Amino acid sequence: MALDPILGQLLQSLRDGGSKPTYEMDLGEARALGEAMAPLAFTTADEMKSVRDITVGQLPIRVYVPPEAGEVLTLFFHGGGFVLGSIASYDRLVRRFATLTKSVVASVGYRLAPEHPFPAAAEDALSALAWAQEALSDGFGLDLRRLAVAGDSAGGNLAAVVALEARNRAIDLVGQLLAYPATDSNVDTPSMHRFATGYFLERQEVIWFGEQYYQDEHALEDWRARPVLEDATGVGPAIIALAGYDPLRDFGVQYGEHLRAGGVRVSVRDYETLVHGFLSLGDIVPAVREATTDLFQRFAQLLSTGELPNG
């Protein structure tokens, strides 16, 4: 299918405005721009019953309780190539996620590269898992009984890592939502070359992000860097979201096959007209708003019934 025309116009306007890829920016400039632009993609900030900032050791976590909270606590990991993004920049997206999934959401502010290379982000993600186990026991005064994970791009990598480790710790994960996840590191897949430039995330940008995070030459031998290396048997059921015009598209396809090979229940949802990072585009593109709502409602079905949606 063709690229969504409104999204195409947005990408063209960014090019016409001289938008530079991250690897051509000063790191501080890139981070500041992301923090400033993120809220503009959403027309509203969904109201929560409560929002609480806590710290686990040195790890910041923001806990969102939506008006209709169920019994699931979801750990959410933001994207940004392990270099960009924050709890603050993902605030409106996570609010929308909490509203539509009716889960209590803990947004995790893991350490970023290059200041904190691998395995820092993965270690923080696993610290969040340990915290979540304890949080379920007291539940913030709520009837929280079950655990789920979610994340997009680099956050999809971390969510996959946590899901695998939950299996190792005999934690019965109710579900995992992996949106265009960075579950491998191969920059020579067909989608990497087909969508190398012009579609929001560039292949060279993927390479640059990897150089910032995977600084140790042996990092890519570790399953916490590349979840696709780890046997998936016994991992919680997954919904994987693909974007049609995404250099990382083949990663999501591959990881879905990897999970199925381990006997995991998987639903792969293909948003064929969209680009990598579409969740963060919020309400400004109608097709993105529809896709985001569809994806989050599908995850809500998994959380509430234990069944994967059809189609």
Short mmCIF file of C-alpha atoms in Angstrom, two decimals:
data_model
loop_
_atom_site.label_atom_id
_atom_site.label_comp_id
_atom_site.label_asym_id
_atom_site.label_seq_id
_atom_site.Cartn_x
_atom_site.Cartn_y
_atom_site.Cartn_z
CA MET A 1 0.00 0.00 0.00
CA ALA A 2 1.06 3.57 -0.62
CA LEU A 3 2.37 5.83 2.13
CA ASP A 4 -0.47 7.72 3.82
CA PRO A 5 -0.73 10.98 1.84
CA ILE A 6 -1.09 13.26 4.87
CA LEU A 7 1.89 11.60 6.49
CA GLY A 8 3.77 12.01 3.21
CA GLN A 9 3.00 15.73 3.22
CA LEU A 10 4.29 15.99 6.79
CA LEU A 11 7.54 14.25 5.86
CA GLN A 12 7.94 16.52 2.84
CA SER A 13 7.40 19.61 4.98
CA LEU A 14 10.10 18.41 7.37
CA ARG A 15 12.51 17.98 4.45
CA ASP A 16 11.58 21.37 3.01
CA GLY A 17 12.18 22.92 6.42
CA GLY A 18 15.73 21.60 6.49
CA SER A 19 15.13 18.97 9.17
CA LYS A 20 18.38 17.16 9.93
CA PRO A 21 18.80 13.53 10.99
CA THR A 22 19.88 12.97 14.57
CA TYR A 23 23.42 11.95 13.68
CA GLU A 24 24.02 15.40 12.13
CA MET A 25 22.88 17.24 15.26
CA ASP A 26 24.61 18.07 18.49
CA LEU A 27 23.35 15.51 21.02
CA GLY A 28 22.03 18.16 23.38
CA GLU A 29 20.25 19.87 20.49
CA ALA A 30 18.64 16.61 19.37
CA ARG A 31 17.40 15.81 22.86
CA ALA A 32 16.06 19.32 23.47
CA LEU A 33 14.24 19.31 20.13
CA GLY A 34 12.61 15.98 20.92
CA GLU A 35 11.45 17.18 24.34
CA ALA A 36 9.99 20.37 22.84
CA MET A 37 8.25 18.75 19.88
CA ALA A 38 6.74 15.66 21.53
CA PRO A 39 3.75 17.33 23.26
CA LEU A 40 2.78 19.15 20.05
CA ALA A 41 1.81 15.87 18.38
CA PHE A 42 -1.14 15.41 20.76
CA THR A 43 -4.13 17.74 20.81
CA THR A 44 -5.01 16.80 24.38
CA ALA A 45 -3.42 15.25 27.45
CA ASP A 46 -5.72 12.48 28.68
CA GLU A 47 -6.83 13.03 32.26
CA MET A 48 -5.61 10.50 34.79
CA LYS A 49 -7.02 9.56 38.17
CA SER A 50 -3.50 10.07 39.48
CA VAL A 51 0.07 10.51 38.26
CA ARG A 52 2.93 9.82 40.66
CA ASP A 53 6.69 10.19 40.19
CA ILE A 54 8.76 7.74 42.20
CA THR A 55 12.41 6.70 42.27
CA VAL A 56 13.60 3.12 42.56
CA GLY A 57 17.24 3.39 43.58
CA GLN A 58 18.37 5.93 40.96
CA LEU A 59 15.72 4.88 38.42
CA PRO A 60 12.85 7.33 37.82
CA ILE A 61 9.41 5.83 37.18
CA ARG A 62 6.15 7.69 36.56
CA VAL A 63 3.01 5.77 37.51
CA TYR A 64 -0.25 6.59 35.70
CA VAL A 65 -3.60 5.46 37.05
CA PRO A 66 -6.36 5.97 34.45
CA PRO A 67 -9.97 6.68 35.43
CA GLU A 68 -10.98 3.11 34.60
CA ALA A 69 -8.06 1.13 35.97
CA GLY A 70 -8.17 -2.64 35.74
CA GLU A 71 -6.00 -5.20 37.50
CA VAL A 72 -2.95 -5.01 35.19
CA LEU A 73 0.27 -3.09 35.79
CA THR A 74 2.12 -2.39 32.53
CA LEU A 75 5.78 -1.46 32.41
CA PHE A 76 6.26 0.97 29.50
CA PHE A 77 9.63 1.68 27.85
CA HIS A 78 9.99 4.67 25.54
CA GLY A 79 11.76 4.70 22.20
CA GLY A 80 14.57 6.92 20.96
CA GLY A 81 17.38 4.62 19.88
CA PHE A 82 18.59 4.25 23.51
CA VAL A 83 19.85 7.85 23.10
CA LEU A 84 16.76 10.08 23.00
CA GLY A 85 13.39 10.19 24.71
CA SER A 86 12.26 10.46 28.32
CA ILE A 87 9.35 10.02 30.67
CA ALA A 88 8.43 13.65 30.00
CA SER A 89 8.53 13.46 26.20
CA TYR A 90 6.35 10.34 26.25
CA ASP A 91 3.90 11.69 28.82
CA ARG A 92 0.96 12.29 26.46
CA LEU A 93 1.49 9.04 24.58
CA VAL A 94 1.58 7.05 27.82
CA ARG A 95 -1.55 8.81 29.05
CA ARG A 96 -3.34 7.75 25.86
CA PHE A 97 -2.01 4.21 26.31
CA ALA A 98 -3.27 4.07 29.91
CA THR A 99 -6.70 5.38 28.92
CA LEU A 100 -7.24 2.92 26.10
CA THR A 101 -5.74 -0.17 27.76
CA LYS A 102 -7.27 0.57 31.17
CA SER A 103 -4.04 -0.54 32.81
CA VAL A 104 -1.96 1.18 35.44
CA VAL A 105 1.19 2.18 33.56
CA ALA A 106 4.69 2.60 34.95
CA SER A 107 6.78 4.61 32.49
CA VAL A 108 10.46 3.83 33.04
CA GLY A 109 13.16 6.51 32.68
CA TYR A 110 16.09 4.24 31.89
CA ARG A 111 19.62 5.61 31.43
CA LEU A 112 20.59 6.80 27.96
CA ALA A 113 23.65 6.29 25.76
CA PRO A 114 26.29 7.35 24.94
CA GLU A 115 26.80 8.41 28.58
CA HIS A 116 25.45 5.04 29.70
CA PRO A 117 26.12 2.39 27.03
CA PHE A 118 24.85 -1.19 27.00
CA PRO A 119 23.94 -2.88 29.28
CA ALA A 120 22.75 0.16 31.27
CA ALA A 121 19.28 0.43 29.70
CA ALA A 122 18.72 -3.32 29.91
CA GLU A 123 19.82 -3.38 33.55
CA ASP A 124 17.42 -0.54 34.35
CA ALA A 125 14.61 -2.39 32.59
CA LEU A 126 15.26 -5.47 34.69
CA SER A 127 15.38 -3.32 37.83
CA ALA A 128 11.95 -2.06 36.85
CA LEU A 129 10.78 -5.68 36.59
CA ALA A 130 12.00 -6.40 40.11
CA TRP A 131 10.22 -3.28 41.35
CA ALA A 132 7.02 -4.30 39.55
CA GLN A 133 6.99 -7.65 41.34
CA GLU A 134 6.97 -5.80 44.65
CA ALA A 135 4.49 -3.20 43.39
CA LEU A 136 1.99 -5.92 42.58
CA SER A 137 2.07 -7.01 46.22
CA ASP A 138 0.97 -3.61 47.57
CA GLY A 139 -0.67 -2.39 44.37
CA PHE A 140 -0.76 1.36 45.14
CA GLY A 141 -4.01 0.67 46.98
CA LEU A 142 -5.44 -0.86 43.79
CA ASP A 143 -6.43 -4.40 42.91
CA LEU A 144 -3.36 -5.05 40.75
CA ARG A 145 -2.74 -8.74 40.12
CA ARG A 146 -1.05 -9.14 36.74
CA LEU A 147 1.91 -7.72 34.85
CA ALA A 148 2.39 -6.68 31.21
CA VAL A 149 5.12 -4.90 29.26
CA ALA A 150 5.06 -2.49 26.34
CA GLY A 151 7.48 -0.35 24.37
CA ASP A 152 8.24 1.11 20.97
CA SER A 153 11.46 0.87 18.93
CA ALA A 154 14.33 0.79 21.46
CA GLY A 155 11.65 0.51 24.11
CA GLY A 156 10.33 -2.52 22.24
CA ASN A 157 13.76 -4.06 22.66
CA LEU A 158 13.63 -3.45 26.40
CA ALA A 159 10.07 -4.73 26.70
CA ALA A 160 11.13 -7.93 24.90
CA VAL A 161 14.12 -8.29 27.25
CA VAL A 162 11.86 -7.90 30.29
CA ALA A 163 9.38 -10.43 28.89
CA LEU A 164 12.17 -12.98 28.47
CA GLU A 165 13.52 -12.34 31.95
CA ALA A 166 9.99 -12.56 33.40
CA ARG A 167 9.85 -16.05 31.94
CA ASN A 168 13.23 -16.82 33.55
CA ARG A 169 11.86 -15.69 36.91
CA ALA A 170 8.64 -17.71 36.50
CA ILE A 171 6.52 -14.55 36.32
CA ASP A 172 3.29 -15.16 34.41
CA LEU A 173 3.26 -12.17 32.05
CA VAL A 174 -0.22 -11.40 30.72
CA GLY A 175 1.10 -9.84 27.53
CA GLN A 176 3.72 -7.81 25.70
CA LEU A 177 3.17 -5.03 23.16
CA LEU A 178 6.17 -4.47 20.88
CA ALA A 179 5.77 -1.58 18.46
CA TYR A 180 8.28 -1.66 15.56
CA PRO A 181 10.79 -3.20 18.01
CA ALA A 182 14.60 -3.03 17.71
CA THR A 183 15.04 -6.70 18.54
CA ASP A 184 18.10 -7.24 16.34
CA SER A 185 21.04 -5.19 15.01
CA ASN A 186 21.36 -6.23 11.34
CA VAL A 187 21.52 -3.08 9.21
CA ASP A 188 21.57 -5.04 5.95
CA THR A 189 18.03 -6.44 5.93
CA PRO A 190 15.84 -5.72 2.88
CA SER A 191 13.75 -3.17 4.77
CA MET A 192 16.89 -1.36 5.98
CA HIS A 193 17.89 -0.73 2.38
CA ARG A 194 14.42 -0.22 0.92
CA PHE A 195 13.53 2.46 3.47
CA ALA A 196 17.03 3.80 4.07
CA THR A 197 16.07 7.45 3.60
CA GLY A 198 12.96 9.57 3.38
CA TYR A 199 10.73 7.84 5.91
CA PHE A 200 11.37 9.58 9.23
CA LEU A 201 13.99 7.11 10.53
CA GLU A 202 17.04 6.62 8.32
CA ARG A 203 19.30 3.58 8.04
CA GLN A 204 22.34 5.74 8.84
CA GLU A 205 20.54 6.95 11.94
CA VAL A 206 19.99 3.34 13.04
CA ILE A 207 23.72 2.74 12.61
CA TRP A 208 24.52 5.86 14.63
CA PHE A 209 22.19 4.87 17.47
CA GLY A 210 23.85 1.45 17.58
CA GLU A 211 27.29 3.03 17.82
CA GLN A 212 26.16 5.06 20.83
CA TYR A 213 24.60 2.16 22.72
CA TYR A 214 26.56 -0.96 21.73
CA GLN A 215 30.02 0.38 22.52
CA ASP A 216 31.52 -2.89 23.75
CA GLU A 217 32.57 -5.14 20.87
CA HIS A 218 30.96 -8.14 22.56
CA ALA A 219 27.65 -6.42 23.33
CA LEU A 220 25.85 -7.84 20.31
CA GLU A 221 26.58 -11.38 21.51
CA ASP A 222 24.35 -10.76 24.55
CA TRP A 223 20.63 -11.58 24.32
CA ARG A 224 19.86 -8.48 26.38
CA ALA A 225 21.13 -6.49 23.40
CA ARG A 226 19.47 -8.69 20.79
CA PRO A 227 16.45 -10.51 22.24
CA VAL A 228 16.19 -12.56 19.05
CA LEU A 229 19.20 -14.56 20.29
CA GLU A 230 17.33 -15.94 23.31
CA ASP A 231 15.06 -18.97 23.22
CA ALA A 232 11.50 -17.67 23.56
CA THR A 233 9.81 -20.78 24.93
CA GLY A 234 7.37 -19.90 27.68
CA VAL A 235 7.31 -16.13 27.07
CA GLY A 236 4.03 -14.25 27.49
CA PRO A 237 1.74 -13.65 24.48
CA ALA A 238 2.70 -10.79 22.20
CA ILE A 239 1.22 -8.19 19.89
CA ILE A 240 3.80 -6.86 17.45
CA ALA A 241 3.07 -3.70 15.46
CA LEU A 242 4.80 -3.16 12.12
CA ALA A 243 5.01 0.02 10.06
CA GLY A 244 4.97 -0.41 6.30
CA TYR A 245 7.67 2.17 5.59
CA ASP A 246 10.17 1.35 8.32
CA PRO A 247 13.84 0.34 8.17
CA LEU A 248 13.18 -1.85 11.24
CA ARG A 249 10.18 -3.58 9.68
CA ASP A 250 12.02 -6.87 9.10
CA PHE A 251 13.02 -6.98 12.78
CA GLY A 252 9.37 -7.12 13.82
CA VAL A 253 8.57 -9.80 11.26
CA GLN A 254 11.60 -11.83 12.35
CA TYR A 255 10.81 -11.52 16.05
CA GLY A 256 7.23 -12.61 15.50
CA GLU A 257 8.55 -15.74 13.76
CA HIS A 258 11.07 -16.25 16.58
CA LEU A 259 8.33 -16.13 19.20
CA ARG A 260 6.13 -18.51 17.25
CA ALA A 261 9.06 -20.94 16.96
CA GLY A 262 9.14 -20.96 20.76
CA GLY A 263 5.44 -21.79 20.94
CA VAL A 264 4.43 -18.25 21.96
CA ARG A 265 1.04 -16.90 20.95
CA VAL A 266 1.64 -13.91 18.66
CA SER A 267 -0.46 -11.41 16.75
CA VAL A 268 1.40 -9.28 14.19
CA ARG A 269 -0.49 -6.14 13.17
CA ASP A 270 0.76 -4.42 10.02
CA TYR A 271 0.09 -0.69 9.64
CA GLU A 272 1.12 -0.67 6.02
CA THR A 273 0.78 3.04 5.22
CA LEU A 274 2.76 4.36 8.20
CA VAL A 275 6.38 4.98 9.20
CA HIS A 276 8.63 4.07 12.12
CA GLY A 277 7.76 6.02 15.24
CA PHE A 278 4.14 6.61 14.27
CA LEU A 279 2.87 6.31 17.85
CA SER A 280 4.70 9.52 18.73
CA LEU A 281 2.94 11.41 15.92
CA GLY A 282 -0.17 11.43 18.09
CA ASP A 283 -3.22 13.20 16.68
CA ILE A 284 -1.72 15.23 13.84
CA VAL A 285 -2.22 12.53 11.17
CA PRO A 286 -5.69 10.89 11.10
CA ALA A 287 -4.32 7.51 9.95
CA VAL A 288 -1.86 7.55 12.86
CA ARG A 289 -4.58 8.37 15.37
CA GLU A 290 -6.70 5.49 14.03
CA ALA A 291 -3.75 3.07 14.09
CA THR A 292 -2.77 4.04 17.62
CA THR A 293 -6.32 3.59 18.87
CA ASP A 294 -6.59 0.24 17.08
CA LEU A 295 -3.29 -1.03 18.48
CA PHE A 296 -3.96 0.01 22.06
CA GLN A 297 -7.50 -1.41 22.00
CA ARG A 298 -6.11 -4.70 20.71
CA PHE A 299 -3.71 -4.80 23.63
CA ALA A 300 -6.59 -3.93 25.97
CA GLN A 301 -8.42 -7.01 24.68
CA LEU A 302 -5.40 -9.19 25.43
CA LEU A 303 -5.10 -7.74 28.93
CA SER A 304 -8.77 -8.12 29.77
CA THR A 305 -9.53 -11.51 28.20
CA GLY A 306 -6.16 -13.22 27.73
CA GLU A 307 -7.08 -13.70 24.08
CA LEU A 308 -5.22 -12.27 21.11
CA PRO A 309 -7.34 -10.22 18.69
CA ASN A 310 -8.01 -11.61 15.23
CA GLY A 311 -6.79 -9.87 12.08
#
